[in-house]
C-alpha positions as semicolon CSV with decimal commas, in nm:
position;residue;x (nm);y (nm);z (nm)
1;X;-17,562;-15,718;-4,646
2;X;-17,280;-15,521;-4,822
3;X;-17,061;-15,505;-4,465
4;X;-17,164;-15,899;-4,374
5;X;-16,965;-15,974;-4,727
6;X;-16,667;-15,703;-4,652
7;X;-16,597;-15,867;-4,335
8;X;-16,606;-16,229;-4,479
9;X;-16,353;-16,123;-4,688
10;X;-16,142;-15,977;-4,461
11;X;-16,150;-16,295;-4,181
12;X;-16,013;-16,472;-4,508
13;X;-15,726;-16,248;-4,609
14;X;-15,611;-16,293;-4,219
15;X;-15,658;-16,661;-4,245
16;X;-15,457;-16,665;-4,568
17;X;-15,199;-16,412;-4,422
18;X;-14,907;-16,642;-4,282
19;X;-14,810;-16,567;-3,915
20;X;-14,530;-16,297;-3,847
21;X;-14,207;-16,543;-3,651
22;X;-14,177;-16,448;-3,330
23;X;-13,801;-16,314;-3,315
24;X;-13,725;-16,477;-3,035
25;X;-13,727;-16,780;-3,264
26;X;-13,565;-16,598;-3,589
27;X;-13,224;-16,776;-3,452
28;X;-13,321;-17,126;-3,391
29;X;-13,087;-17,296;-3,161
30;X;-12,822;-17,522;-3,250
31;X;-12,937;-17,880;-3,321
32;X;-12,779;-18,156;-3,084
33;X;-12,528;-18,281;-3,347
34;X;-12,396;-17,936;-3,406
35;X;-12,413;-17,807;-3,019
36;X;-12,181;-18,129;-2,974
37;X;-11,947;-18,039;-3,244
38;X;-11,924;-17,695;-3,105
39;X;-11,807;-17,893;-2,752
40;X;-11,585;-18,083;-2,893
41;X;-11,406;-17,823;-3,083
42;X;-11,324;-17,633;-2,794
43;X;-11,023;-17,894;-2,639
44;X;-10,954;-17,959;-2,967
45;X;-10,832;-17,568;-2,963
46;X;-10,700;-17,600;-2,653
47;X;-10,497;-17,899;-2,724
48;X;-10,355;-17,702;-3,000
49;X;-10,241;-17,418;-2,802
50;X;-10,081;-17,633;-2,571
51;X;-9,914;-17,806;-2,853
52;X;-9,787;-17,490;-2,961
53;X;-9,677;-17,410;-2,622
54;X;-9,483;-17,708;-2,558
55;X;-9,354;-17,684;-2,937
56;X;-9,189;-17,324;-2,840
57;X;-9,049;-17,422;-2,531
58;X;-8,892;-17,713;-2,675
59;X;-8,717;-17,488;-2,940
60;X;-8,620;-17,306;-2,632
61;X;-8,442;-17,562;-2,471
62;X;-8,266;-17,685;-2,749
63;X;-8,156;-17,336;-2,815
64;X;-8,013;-17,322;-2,503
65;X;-7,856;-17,660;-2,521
66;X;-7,678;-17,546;-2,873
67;X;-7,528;-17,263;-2,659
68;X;-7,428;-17,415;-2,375
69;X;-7,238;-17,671;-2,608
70;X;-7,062;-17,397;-2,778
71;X;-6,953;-17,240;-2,463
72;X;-6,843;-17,565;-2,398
73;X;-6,651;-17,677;-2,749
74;X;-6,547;-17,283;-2,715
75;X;-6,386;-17,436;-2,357
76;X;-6,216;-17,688;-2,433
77;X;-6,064;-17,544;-2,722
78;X;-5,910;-17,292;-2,553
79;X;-5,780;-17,557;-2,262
80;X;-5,604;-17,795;-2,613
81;X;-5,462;-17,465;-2,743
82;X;-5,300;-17,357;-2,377
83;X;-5,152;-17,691;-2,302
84;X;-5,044;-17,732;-2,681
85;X;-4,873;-17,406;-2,637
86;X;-4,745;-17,519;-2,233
87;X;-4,592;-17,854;-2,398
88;X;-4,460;-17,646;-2,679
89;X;-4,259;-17,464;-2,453
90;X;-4,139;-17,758;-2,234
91;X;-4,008;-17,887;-2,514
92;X;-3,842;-17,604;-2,649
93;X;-3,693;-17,565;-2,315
94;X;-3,511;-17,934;-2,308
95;X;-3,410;-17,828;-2,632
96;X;-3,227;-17,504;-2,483
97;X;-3,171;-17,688;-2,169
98;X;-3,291;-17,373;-1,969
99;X;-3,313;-17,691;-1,654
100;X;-3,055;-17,662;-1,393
101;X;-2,998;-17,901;-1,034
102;X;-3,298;-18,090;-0,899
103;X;-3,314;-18,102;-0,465
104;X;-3,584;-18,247;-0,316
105;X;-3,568;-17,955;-0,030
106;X;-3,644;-17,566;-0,075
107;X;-3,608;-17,359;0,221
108;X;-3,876;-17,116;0,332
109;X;-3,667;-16,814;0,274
110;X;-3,560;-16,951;-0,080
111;X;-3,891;-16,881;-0,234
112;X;-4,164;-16,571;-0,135
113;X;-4,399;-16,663;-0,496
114;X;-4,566;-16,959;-0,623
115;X;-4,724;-16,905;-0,984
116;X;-4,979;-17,193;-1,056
117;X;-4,863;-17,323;-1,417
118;X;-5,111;-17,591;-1,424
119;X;-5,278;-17,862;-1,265
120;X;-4,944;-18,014;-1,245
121;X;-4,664;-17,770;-1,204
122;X;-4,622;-17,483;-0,967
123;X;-4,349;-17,204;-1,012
124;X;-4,128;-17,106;-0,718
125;X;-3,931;-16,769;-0,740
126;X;-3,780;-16,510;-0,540
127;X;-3,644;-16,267;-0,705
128;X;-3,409;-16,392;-1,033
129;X;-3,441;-16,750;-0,890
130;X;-3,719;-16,988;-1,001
131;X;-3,758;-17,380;-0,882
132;X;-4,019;-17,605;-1,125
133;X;-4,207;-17,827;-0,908
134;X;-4,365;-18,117;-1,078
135;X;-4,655;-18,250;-0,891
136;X;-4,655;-18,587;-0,832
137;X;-5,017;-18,607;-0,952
138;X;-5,211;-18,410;-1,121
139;X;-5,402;-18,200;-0,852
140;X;-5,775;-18,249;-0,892
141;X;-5,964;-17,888;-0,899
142;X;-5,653;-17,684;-0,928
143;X;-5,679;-17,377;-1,134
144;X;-5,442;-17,084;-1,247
145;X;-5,619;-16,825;-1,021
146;X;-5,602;-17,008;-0,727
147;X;-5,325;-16,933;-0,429
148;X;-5,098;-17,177;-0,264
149;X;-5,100;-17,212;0,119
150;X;-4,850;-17,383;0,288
151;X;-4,896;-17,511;0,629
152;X;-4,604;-17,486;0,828
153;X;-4,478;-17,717;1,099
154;X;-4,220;-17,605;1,259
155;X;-4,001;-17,722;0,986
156;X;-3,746;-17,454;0,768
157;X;-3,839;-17,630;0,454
158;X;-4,081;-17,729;0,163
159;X;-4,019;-18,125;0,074
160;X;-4,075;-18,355;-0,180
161;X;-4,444;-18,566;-0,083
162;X;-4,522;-18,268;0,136
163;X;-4,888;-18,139;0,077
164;X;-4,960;-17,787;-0,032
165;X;-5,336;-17,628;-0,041
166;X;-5,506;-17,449;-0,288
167;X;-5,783;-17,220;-0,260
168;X;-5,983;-16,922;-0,439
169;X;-5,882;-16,606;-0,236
170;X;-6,209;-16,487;-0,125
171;X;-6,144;-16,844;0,059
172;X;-5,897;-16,726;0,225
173;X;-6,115;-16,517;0,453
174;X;-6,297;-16,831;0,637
175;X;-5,995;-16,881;0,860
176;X;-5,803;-17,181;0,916
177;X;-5,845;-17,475;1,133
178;X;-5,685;-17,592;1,468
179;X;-5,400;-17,721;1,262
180;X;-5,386;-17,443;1,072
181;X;-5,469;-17,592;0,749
182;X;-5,713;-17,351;0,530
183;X;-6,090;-17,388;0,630
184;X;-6,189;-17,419;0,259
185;X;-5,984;-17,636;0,013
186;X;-6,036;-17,623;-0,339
187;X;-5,716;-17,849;-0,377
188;X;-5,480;-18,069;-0,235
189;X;-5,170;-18,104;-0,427
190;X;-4,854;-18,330;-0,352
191;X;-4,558;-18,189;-0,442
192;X;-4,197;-18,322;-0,651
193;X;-3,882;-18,267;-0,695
194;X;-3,766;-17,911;-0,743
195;X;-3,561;-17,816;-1,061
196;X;-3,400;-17,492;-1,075
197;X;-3,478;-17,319;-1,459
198;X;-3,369;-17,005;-1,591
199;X;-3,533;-16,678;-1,578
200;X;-3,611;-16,597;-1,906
201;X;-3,800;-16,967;-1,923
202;X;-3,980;-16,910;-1,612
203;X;-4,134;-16,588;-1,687
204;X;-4,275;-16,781;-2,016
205;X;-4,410;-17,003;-1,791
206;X;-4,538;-16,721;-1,605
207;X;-4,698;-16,480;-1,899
208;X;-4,830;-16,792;-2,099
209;X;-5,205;-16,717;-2,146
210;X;-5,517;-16,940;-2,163
């Protein structure tokens, strides 16, 4: 009788005992409304790295655009202060009157230089003799460290409206054509008068720096 009532009791302290959770269920799984907000945080992340991304490369690009300008402004600066200093110098030499007799001819064997002054003057020499040639345009494309080619045809002379190449001189190296013209042309220039100006002008001309 004394073990029927010992196990009664027992079967009740198991019955009031509550259940041990299975661990497997310790960590319930998200509910739907926060699984979803889980999802739809994700491209929200993404979306902000791209942001980010396309925030830094923007920053880029204007950085480079800011540089690029000042190479530019830093340019053209350079180009007003040359010509300022180029007119400068004209002027000084009307002034001085360093000009001498204008012909519309030079012969070949007058001249063995040609100094590019600008894209509007060339500078003639041999020896202690210098000829200004003022172009009759301004030549499109022609810069200071170009060279001159002359195409000759069968005449002694360089005239006035006579045409006169210009070209970088690694050009030079692609030949010429049938009519012996250069095969690259940076240049076409159509040339003036020629004025005859003293030495000591034209190598100012000459040394004047960009």
């Amino acid at each position: 009788m004394r073990h029927i009532e010992i196990a009664l009791f027992l079967a009740a302290m198991v019955a009031a005992t509550p259940l041990l959770a299975d661990p497997a269920e310790a960590d319930p799984a998200p509910t739907a409304p926060a699984a979803a907000q889980s999802a739809a945080d994700e491209p929200a992340a993404a979306e902000g790295k791209d942001a980010e991304s396309e925030d830094a490369e923007s920053k880029d690009a204007e950085d480079k655009d800011s540089e690029d300008k000042d190479s530019e402004d830093k340019d053209a600066d350079a180009q007003q202060s040359f010509e300022e200093r180029l007119d400068a110098l004209l002027s000084q030499g009307q002034v001085e009157n360093v000009y001498g007799e204008t012909q519309n001819c030079l012969f070949h064997r007058q001249y063995r230089d040609i100094t590019i002054i600008n894209d509007n003057m060339l500078l003639f020499s041999k020896g202690d003799k210098y000829w200004l040639n003022t172009l009759k345009h301004e030549c499109l494309g022609l810069k200071r460290d170009m060279v001159i080619n002359i195409v000759l045809k069968g005449v002694s002379s360089l005239c006035r409206n006579d045409q006169v190449f210009a070209n970088r001189r690694y050009d030079i190296d692609q030949g010429v054509t049938h009519s012996g013209r250069p095969a690259v042309v940076r240049a076409t220039c159509i040339l003036g008068d020629f004025q005859r100006v003293d030495p000591t002008f034209a190598k100012s001309l000459e040394s004047l720096e960009r």
